[in-house]
XYZ file of C-alpha atoms in Angstrom:
568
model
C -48.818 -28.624 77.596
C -49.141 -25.270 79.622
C -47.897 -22.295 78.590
C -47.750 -18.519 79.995
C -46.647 -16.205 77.436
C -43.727 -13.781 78.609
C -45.887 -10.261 78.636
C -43.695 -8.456 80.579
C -41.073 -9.317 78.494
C -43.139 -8.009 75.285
C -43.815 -4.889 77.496
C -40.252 -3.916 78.224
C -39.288 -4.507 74.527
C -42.150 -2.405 73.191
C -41.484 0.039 76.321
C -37.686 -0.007 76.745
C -35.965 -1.247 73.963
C -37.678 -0.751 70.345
C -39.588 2.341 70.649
C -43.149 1.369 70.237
C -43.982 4.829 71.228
C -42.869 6.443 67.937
C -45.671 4.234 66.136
C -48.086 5.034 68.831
C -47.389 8.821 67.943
C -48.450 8.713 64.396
C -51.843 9.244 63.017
C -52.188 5.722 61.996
C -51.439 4.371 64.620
C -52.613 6.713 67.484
C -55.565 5.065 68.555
C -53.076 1.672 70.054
C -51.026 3.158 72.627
C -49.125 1.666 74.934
C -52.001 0.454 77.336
C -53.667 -0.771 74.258
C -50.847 -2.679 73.441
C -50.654 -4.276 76.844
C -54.707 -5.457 77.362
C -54.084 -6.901 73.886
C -51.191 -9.069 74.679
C -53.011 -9.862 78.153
C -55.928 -10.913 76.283
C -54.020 -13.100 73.612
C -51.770 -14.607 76.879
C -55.453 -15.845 78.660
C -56.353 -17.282 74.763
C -53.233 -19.015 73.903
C -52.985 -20.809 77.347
C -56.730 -21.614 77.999
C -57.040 -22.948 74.811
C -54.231 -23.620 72.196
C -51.631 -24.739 74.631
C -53.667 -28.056 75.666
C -53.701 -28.896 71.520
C -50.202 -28.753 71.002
C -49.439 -32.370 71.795
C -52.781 -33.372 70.480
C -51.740 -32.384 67.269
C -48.604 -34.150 67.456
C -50.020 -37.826 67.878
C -52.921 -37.485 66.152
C -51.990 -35.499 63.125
C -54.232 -34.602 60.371
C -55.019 -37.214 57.608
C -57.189 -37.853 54.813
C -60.371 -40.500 54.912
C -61.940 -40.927 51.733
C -60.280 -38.428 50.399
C -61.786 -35.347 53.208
C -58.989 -33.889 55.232
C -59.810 -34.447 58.823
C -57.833 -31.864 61.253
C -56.644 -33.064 64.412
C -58.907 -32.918 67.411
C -59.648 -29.904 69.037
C -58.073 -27.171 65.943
C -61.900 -26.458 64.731
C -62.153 -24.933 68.099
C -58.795 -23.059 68.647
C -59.608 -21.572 65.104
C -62.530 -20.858 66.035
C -60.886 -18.704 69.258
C -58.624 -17.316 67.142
C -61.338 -16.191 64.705
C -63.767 -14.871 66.921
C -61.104 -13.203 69.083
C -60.367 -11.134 66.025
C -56.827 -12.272 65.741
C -56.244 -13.506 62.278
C -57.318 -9.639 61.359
C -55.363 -7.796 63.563
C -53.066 -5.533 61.221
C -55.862 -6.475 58.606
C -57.712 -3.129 57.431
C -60.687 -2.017 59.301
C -63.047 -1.174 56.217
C -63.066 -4.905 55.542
C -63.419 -5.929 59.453
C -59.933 -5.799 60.900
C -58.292 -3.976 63.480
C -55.643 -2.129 61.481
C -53.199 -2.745 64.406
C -49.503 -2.266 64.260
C -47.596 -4.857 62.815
C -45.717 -5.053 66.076
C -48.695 -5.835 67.973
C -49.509 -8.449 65.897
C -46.105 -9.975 65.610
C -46.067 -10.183 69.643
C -49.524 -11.862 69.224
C -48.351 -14.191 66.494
C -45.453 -15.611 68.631
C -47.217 -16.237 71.146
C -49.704 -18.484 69.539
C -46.820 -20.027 67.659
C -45.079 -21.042 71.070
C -48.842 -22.711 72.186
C -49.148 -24.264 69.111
C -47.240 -23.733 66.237
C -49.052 -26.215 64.169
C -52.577 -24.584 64.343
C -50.806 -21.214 64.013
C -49.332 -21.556 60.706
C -52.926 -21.713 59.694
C -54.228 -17.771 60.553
C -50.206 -17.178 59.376
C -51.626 -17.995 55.997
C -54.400 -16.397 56.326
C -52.604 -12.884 57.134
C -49.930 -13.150 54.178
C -53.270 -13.453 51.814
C -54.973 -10.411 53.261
C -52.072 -8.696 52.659
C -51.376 -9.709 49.569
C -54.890 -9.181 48.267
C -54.852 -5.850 49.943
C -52.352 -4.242 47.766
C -52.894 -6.294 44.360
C -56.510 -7.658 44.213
C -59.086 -5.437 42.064
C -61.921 -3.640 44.257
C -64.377 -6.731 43.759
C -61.713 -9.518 44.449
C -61.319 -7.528 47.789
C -64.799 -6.948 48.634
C -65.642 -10.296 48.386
C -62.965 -12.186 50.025
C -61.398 -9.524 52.169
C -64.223 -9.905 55.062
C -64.078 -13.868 55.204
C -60.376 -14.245 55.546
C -60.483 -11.742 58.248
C -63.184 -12.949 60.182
C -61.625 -16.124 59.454
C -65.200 -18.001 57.651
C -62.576 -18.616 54.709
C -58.617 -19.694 55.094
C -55.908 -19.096 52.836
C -53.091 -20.142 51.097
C -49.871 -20.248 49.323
C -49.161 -22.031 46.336
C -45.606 -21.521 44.804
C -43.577 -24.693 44.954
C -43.863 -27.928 42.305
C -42.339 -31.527 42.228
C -39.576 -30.121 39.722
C -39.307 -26.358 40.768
C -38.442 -25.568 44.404
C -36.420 -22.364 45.145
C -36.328 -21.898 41.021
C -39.651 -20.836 41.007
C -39.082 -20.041 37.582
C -39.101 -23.528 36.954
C -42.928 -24.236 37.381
C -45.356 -25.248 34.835
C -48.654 -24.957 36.300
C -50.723 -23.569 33.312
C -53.681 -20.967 32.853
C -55.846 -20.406 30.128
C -58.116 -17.629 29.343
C -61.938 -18.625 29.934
C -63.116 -15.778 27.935
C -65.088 -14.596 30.739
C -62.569 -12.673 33.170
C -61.656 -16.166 34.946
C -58.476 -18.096 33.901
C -58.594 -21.870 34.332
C -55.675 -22.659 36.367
C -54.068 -26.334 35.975
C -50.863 -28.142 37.646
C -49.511 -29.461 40.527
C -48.818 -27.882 43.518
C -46.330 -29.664 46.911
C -45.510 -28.334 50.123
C -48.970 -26.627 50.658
C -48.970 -25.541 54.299
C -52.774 -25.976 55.499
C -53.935 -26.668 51.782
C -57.567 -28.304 53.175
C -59.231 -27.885 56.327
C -62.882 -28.923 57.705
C -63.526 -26.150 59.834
C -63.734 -23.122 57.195
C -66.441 -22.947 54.963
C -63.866 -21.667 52.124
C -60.538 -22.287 51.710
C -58.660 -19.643 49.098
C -55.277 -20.170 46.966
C -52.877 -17.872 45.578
C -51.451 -20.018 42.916
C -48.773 -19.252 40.394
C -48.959 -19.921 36.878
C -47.975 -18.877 33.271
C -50.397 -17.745 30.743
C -50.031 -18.558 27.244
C -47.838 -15.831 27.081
C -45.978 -15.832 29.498
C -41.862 -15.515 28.965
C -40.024 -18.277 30.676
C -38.733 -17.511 34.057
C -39.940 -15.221 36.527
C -40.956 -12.444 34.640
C -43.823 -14.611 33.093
C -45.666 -15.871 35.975
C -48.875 -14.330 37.165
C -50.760 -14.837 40.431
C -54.360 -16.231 40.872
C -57.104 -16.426 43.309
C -58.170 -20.342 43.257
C -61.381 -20.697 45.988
C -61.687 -24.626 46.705
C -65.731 -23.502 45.968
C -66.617 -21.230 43.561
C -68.482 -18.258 45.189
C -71.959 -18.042 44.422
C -74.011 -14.357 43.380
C -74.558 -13.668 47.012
C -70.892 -14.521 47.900
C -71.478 -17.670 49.205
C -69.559 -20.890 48.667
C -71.038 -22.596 45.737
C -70.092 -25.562 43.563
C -66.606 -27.532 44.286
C -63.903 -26.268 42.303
C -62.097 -28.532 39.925
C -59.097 -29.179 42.260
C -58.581 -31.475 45.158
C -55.997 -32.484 48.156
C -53.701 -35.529 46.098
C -52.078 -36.686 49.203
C -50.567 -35.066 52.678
C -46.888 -35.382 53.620
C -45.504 -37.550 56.375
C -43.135 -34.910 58.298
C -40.977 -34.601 60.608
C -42.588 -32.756 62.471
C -45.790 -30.160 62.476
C -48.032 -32.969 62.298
C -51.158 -31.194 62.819
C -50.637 -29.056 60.043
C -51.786 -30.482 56.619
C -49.011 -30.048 54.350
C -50.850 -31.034 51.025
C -49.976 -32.236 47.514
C -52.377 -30.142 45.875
C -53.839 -30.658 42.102
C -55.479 -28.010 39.822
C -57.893 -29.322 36.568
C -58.864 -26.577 34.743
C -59.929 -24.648 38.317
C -61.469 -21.761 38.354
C -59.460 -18.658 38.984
C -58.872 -14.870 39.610
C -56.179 -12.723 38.596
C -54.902 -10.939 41.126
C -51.942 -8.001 39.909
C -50.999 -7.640 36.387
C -50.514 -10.252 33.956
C -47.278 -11.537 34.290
C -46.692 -9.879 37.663
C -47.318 -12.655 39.830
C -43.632 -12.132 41.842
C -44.440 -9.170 42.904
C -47.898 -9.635 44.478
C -46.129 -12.878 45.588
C -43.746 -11.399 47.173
C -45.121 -8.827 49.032
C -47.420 -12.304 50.815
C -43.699 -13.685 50.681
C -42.185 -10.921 53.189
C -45.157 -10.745 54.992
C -44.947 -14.241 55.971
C -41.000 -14.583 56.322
C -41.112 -12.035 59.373
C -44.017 -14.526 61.002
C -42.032 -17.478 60.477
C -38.745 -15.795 62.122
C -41.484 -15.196 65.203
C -42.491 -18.806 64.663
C -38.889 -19.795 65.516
C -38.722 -17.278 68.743
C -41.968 -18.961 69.737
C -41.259 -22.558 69.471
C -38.180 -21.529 71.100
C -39.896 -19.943 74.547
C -42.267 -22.656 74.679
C -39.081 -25.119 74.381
C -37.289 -22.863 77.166
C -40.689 -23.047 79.557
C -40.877 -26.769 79.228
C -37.102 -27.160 79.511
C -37.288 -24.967 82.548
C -40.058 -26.380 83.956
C -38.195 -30.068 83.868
C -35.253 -28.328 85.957
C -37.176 -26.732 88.235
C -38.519 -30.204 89.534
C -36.321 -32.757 88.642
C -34.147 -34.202 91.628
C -30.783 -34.673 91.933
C -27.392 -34.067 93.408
C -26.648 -31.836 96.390
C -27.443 -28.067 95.280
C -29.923 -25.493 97.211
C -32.425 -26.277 95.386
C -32.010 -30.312 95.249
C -32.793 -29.754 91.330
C -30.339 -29.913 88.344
C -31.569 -26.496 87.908
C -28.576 -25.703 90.060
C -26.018 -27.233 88.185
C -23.704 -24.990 86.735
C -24.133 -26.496 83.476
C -27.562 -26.780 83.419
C -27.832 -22.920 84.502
C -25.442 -22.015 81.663
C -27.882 -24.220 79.218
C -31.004 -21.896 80.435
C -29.050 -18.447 80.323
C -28.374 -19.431 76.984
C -32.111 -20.103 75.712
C -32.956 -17.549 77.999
C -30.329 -14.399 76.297
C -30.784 -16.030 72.922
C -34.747 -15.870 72.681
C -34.283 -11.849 73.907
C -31.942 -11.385 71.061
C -34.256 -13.320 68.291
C -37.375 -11.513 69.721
C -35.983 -7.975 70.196
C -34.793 -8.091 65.926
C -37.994 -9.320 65.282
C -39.755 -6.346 66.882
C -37.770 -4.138 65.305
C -38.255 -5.468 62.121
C -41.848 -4.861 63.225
C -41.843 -1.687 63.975
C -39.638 -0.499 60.837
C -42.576 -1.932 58.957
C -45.505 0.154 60.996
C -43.483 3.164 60.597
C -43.161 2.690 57.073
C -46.999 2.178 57.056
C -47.648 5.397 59.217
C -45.044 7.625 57.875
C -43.989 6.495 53.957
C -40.903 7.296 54.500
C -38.720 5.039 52.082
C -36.109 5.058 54.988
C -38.068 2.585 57.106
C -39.235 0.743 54.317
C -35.173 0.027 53.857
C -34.846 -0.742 57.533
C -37.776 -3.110 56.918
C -36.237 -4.928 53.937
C -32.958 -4.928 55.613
C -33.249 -6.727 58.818
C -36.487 -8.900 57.363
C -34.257 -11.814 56.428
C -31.907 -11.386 59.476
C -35.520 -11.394 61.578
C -36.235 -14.807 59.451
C -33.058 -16.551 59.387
C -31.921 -15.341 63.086
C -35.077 -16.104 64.840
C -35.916 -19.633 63.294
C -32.244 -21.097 64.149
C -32.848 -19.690 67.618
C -35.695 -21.471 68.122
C -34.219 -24.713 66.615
C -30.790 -24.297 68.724
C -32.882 -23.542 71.782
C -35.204 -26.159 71.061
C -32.691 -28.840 70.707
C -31.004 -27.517 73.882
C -34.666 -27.947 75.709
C -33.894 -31.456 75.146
C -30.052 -31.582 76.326
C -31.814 -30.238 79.572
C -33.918 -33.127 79.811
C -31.665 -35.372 79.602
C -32.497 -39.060 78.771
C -36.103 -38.161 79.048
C -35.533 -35.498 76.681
C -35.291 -38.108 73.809
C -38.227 -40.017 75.487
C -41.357 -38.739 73.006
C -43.753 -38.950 76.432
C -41.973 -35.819 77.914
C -43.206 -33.299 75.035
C -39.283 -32.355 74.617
C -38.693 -33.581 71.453
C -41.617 -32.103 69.901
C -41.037 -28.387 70.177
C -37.219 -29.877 68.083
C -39.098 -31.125 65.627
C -42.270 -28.862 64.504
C -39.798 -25.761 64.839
C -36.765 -27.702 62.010
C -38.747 -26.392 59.165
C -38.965 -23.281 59.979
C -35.214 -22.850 58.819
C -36.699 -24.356 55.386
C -40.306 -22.894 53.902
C -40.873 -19.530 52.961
C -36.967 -18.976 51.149
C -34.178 -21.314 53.084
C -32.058 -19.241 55.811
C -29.697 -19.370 52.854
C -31.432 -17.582 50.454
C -32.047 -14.953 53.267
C -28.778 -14.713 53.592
C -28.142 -14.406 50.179
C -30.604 -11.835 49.850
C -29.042 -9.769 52.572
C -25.932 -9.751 50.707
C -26.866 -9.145 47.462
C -30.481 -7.594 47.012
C -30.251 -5.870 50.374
C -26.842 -4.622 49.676
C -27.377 -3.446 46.172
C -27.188 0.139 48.083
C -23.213 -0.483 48.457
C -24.249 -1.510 51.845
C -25.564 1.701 53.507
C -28.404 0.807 55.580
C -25.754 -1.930 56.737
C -23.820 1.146 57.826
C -25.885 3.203 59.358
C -27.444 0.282 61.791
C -23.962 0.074 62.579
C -23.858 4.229 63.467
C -26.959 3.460 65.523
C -25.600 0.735 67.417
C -21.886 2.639 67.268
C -24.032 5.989 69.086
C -25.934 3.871 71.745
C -22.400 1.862 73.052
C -21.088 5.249 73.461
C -24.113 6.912 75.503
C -23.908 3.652 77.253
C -19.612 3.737 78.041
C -20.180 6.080 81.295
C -22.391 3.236 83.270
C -21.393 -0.213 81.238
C -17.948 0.779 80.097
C -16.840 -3.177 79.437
C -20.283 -4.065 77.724
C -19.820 -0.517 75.429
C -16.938 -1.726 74.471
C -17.412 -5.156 73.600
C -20.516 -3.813 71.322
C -18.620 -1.130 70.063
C -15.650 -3.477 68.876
C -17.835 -6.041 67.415
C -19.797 -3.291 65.220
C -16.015 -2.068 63.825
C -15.489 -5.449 62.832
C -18.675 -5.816 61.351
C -18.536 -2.797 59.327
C -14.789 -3.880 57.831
C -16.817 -6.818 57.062
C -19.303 -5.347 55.436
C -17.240 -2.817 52.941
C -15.048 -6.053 52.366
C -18.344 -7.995 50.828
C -19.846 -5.132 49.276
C -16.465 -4.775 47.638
C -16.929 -7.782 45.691
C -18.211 -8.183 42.254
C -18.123 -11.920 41.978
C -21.558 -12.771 44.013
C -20.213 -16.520 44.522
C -17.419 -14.590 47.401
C -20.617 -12.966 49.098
C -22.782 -16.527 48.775
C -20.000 -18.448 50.390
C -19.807 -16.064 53.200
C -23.579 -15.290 53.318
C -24.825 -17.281 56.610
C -22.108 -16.202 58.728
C -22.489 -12.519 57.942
C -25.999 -12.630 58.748
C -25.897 -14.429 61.858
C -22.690 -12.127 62.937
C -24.873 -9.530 61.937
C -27.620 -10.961 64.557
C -25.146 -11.353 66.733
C -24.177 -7.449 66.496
C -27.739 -6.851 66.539
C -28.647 -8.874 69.854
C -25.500 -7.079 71.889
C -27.000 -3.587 70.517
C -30.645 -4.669 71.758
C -29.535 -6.312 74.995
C -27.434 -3.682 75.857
C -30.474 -1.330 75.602
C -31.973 -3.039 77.780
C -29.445 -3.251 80.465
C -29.382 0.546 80.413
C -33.042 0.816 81.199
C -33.115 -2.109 83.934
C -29.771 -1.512 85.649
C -29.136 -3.711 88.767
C -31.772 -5.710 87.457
C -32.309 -9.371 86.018
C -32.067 -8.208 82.229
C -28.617 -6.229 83.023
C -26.904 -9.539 84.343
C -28.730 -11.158 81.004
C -27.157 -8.371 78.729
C -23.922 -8.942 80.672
C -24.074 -13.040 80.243
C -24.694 -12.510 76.303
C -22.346 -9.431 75.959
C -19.421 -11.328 77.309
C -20.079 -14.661 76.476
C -22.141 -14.864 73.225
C -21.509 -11.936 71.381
C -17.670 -13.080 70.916
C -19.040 -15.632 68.156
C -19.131 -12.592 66.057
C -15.471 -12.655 65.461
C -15.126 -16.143 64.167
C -17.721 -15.527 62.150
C -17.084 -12.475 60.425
C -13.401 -14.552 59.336
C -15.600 -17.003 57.788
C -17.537 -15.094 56.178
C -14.438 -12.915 54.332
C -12.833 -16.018 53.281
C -14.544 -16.212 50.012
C -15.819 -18.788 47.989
C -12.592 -20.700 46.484
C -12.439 -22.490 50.081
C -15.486 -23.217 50.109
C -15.578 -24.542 45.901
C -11.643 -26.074 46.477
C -13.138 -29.860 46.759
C -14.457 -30.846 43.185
C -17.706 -33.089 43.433
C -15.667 -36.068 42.834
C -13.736 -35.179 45.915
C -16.520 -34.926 47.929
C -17.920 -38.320 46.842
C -14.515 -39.951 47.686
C -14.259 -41.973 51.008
């Protein structure tokens, strides 16, 4: 499938609308300006469409399997890793004493979508790989980091995630992988691990696992797991993988979609292991892999979603038929409203992504604990937001197809189906949203407020050029904020839960007007002003019926008992 990543829209975002040049102007981040910034996206653009693009369907009929008992990847992903690893791209934000680039998380988050919309099955791969580094970085001891740091950055050794088991999913409290003391400053780690995005590979020499497990002392729940380094082989003295570890690939999962990604049943026999953190603190290094990877699935979603828009776009831009100018259904009304749609939507997605980005690098650069709350705040709205954008805009790539679209030969159907469970791993888009309401709220919902100043401050600079658009933004953030002292007013969590989802996707909503309406001011008479106006007026509205669900409460939501609902 070809592919052109959207540059120039990355520029004008970076440029224009999130202010990449306050982390440009930091210390930490002064040596990738703004025409940094731009070669690097260039670069990535030639990379991902020279060579990932053409795998994407590859990887869809001939997925990755198992033959006596070796995973074999599908043809073609030794070498896009191998482009990826050699183009330095799995270490971009990585730190440079241990061979990365120490990039901006921005950067890398444009980067990340891009290879997601080529192909989103090899990219969960280096995704792994980048929540490991991270979490390693800021909870591995000195050794642990000296030794493994290097190879998952130059991308010799993958990694992993290890969380969920047959019996504990989102209760990760729940699991009952073991580890026992060896005596020795190794633990030997055993249980069963499912859902193991890209547990096996034959193109890395190592592949590492964070796994979670309880020690012999460890409290039930939580607060008694710890987190361990697993290698699949054991490191030798000079680094080097050594002997096979005791643990092993049990079986790979026949999916929906993302078929070229190994999603393993993984098992553990007394293996080898690392503690990484404190004992019993395996959450919190968890977590901070956790949030690193929930922002790269919400660009996951954006990117399956513009490769879904090019393809759908693509198909209307040649196929015949009616009288219009263009003799293409591209110039059917409908069609045109289908593409405006995708089109406004993956701006929105992509532009709270960014942000979320660039909260996070000037956290990084500054320390300031105020971006670190704008980080945690919009991180499951960037999640949540930009994975059901690309599933709404990848199910509308097929509408635009038409019949063919739900004809597998077109390549339609795919994008729908590797992108669905994005909405799923790393924490539901319901636990996001009950995060944002609860954990991200615990401040009685001030950063909540003063996004809504922000946006409040712009729609009023912007009222002497785009009075109607001001307004329309300005209006949806009152409503929003009455929404948001009417759930923080709540001390029974089950009237936030119910009304979780649609407060963060009104919140999105709120969001995308802000964001598009920035960038109508700094394009006016151009093609992203009459986008800001098609979303401002026709999208943003959705923020209303929302925001009335979501202040309902939960006894609507409870009033059928489960014997009701089981009645015909």
């Amino acid at each position: 499938m070809t592919f052109r990543a959207p540059v120039s829209e990355y520029e004008f975002l970076l440029k224009h609308v999130i202010g990449y040049s306050a982390v440009a102007a930091t210390e930490r981040f002064s040596e990738a300006p703004m025409d940094m910034a731009r070669a690097i996206l260039n670069e990535a653009d030639r990379m991902c469409g020279e060579v990932l693009a053409p795998l994407q369907r590859g990887g869809d009929l001939h997925p990755a399997h198992l033959e006596n008992g070796v995973l074999r990847t599908s043809p073609g992903f030794g070498d896009g890793w191998k482009a990826i690893a050699e183009g330095g791209w799995i270490g971009m934000s990585a730190p440079q004493e241990h061979g990365g680039m120490g990039l901006p998380m921005t950067v890398t988050t444009a980067v990340n979508e891009m290879m997601a919309a080529a192909c989103l099955s090899l990219q969960l791969a280096p995704l792994m790989s980048q929540g490991q580094i991270e979490a390693l970085e800021h909870h591995a001891s000195d050794a642990l980091k000296e030794l493994y740091l290097p190879k998952l950055i130059s991308g010799e050794w993958s990694g992993t995630m290890n969380l969920t088991e047959p019996q504990a999913g989102s209760d990760v409290g729940a699991l009952s992988s073991k580890a026992e003391p060896n005596g020795d400053g190794t633990y030997a780690i055993s249980g069963q691990k499912i859902f193991i995005s890209w547990g096996d590979n034959d193109f890395c020499e190592n592949v590492c696992h964070l796994v979670l497990a309880r020690l012999p002392d460890g409290v039930p729940g939580t607060k008694g797991i710890s987190l361990f380094l697993v290698p699949k082989y054991i490191p030798d003295e000079n680094g080097n993988p050594g002997k096979a570890n005791s643990l092993k690939v049990v079986s790979l999962e026949h999916k929906m979609g993302l078929h070229g990604s190994p999603t393993c049943v993984m098992q553990y026999d007394g293996a080898t292991g690392w503690l990484v953190g404190e004992e019993h603190g395996g959450m919190a290094a968890m977590f901070t892999m956790m949030n690193n990877a929930r922002l790269g699935v919400g660009g996951q979603g954006v990117g399956a979603g513009e490769g879904a828009y090019q393809h759908a776009l693509g198909y209307a831009l040649e196929r015949k038929q009616g009288k219009t100018p263009s003799g293409t259904i591209a110039d059917h009304a409908d069609v045109r409203r289908m593409l405006m749609e995708m089109k406004a939507e993956l701006f929105a997605a992509r532009a709270i992504m960014l942000a979320c980005a660039q909260a996070i690098d000037m956290a990084t650069a500054t320390g300031d604990p105020d971006w670190k709350t704008r980080a945690a705040f919009l991180t499951p709205i960037a999640k949540a937001f930009g994975t059901d954008t690309g599933i709404r805009v990848a199910e509308t790539g097929v509408q635009v197809h038409g019949g063919m679209g739900f004809i597998e030969e077109t390549g339609a159907a795919q994008y729908y189906r590797d992108v669905r469970v994005t909405a799923i791993y790393e924490g539901t888009n319901g636990i996001q949203a009950m995060d944002l309401v609860a954990r991200k709220m615990m401040d009685g919902g001030d950063m909540a407020n003063r996004l809504i100043d922000e946006i409040e401050e712009q729609a009023e600079r912007a009222r002497p050029t785009h009075p109607n658009m001001a307004e329309a933004v300005w209006q949806a953030c009152e409503s929003l904020r009455e929404a948001t002292e009417w759930l923080t007013a709540q001390s029974d969590m089950q009237n936030r839960f119910a009304g979780a989802v649609p407060y963060l996707r009104a919140f999105a909503r709120v969001l995308g007007g802000h964001f598009h309406l920035a960038a109508a001011l700094a394009d006016q008479g151009g093609p992203r002003e009459k986008l800001a106006r098609f979303y401002i007026k026709r999208m943003l509205p959705e923020h209303a019926a929302l925001l009335t669900h979501a202040q309902e409460g939960a006894e609507g939501a409870m009033a059928l008992s489960l014997g009701e609902l089981a009645t015909g």
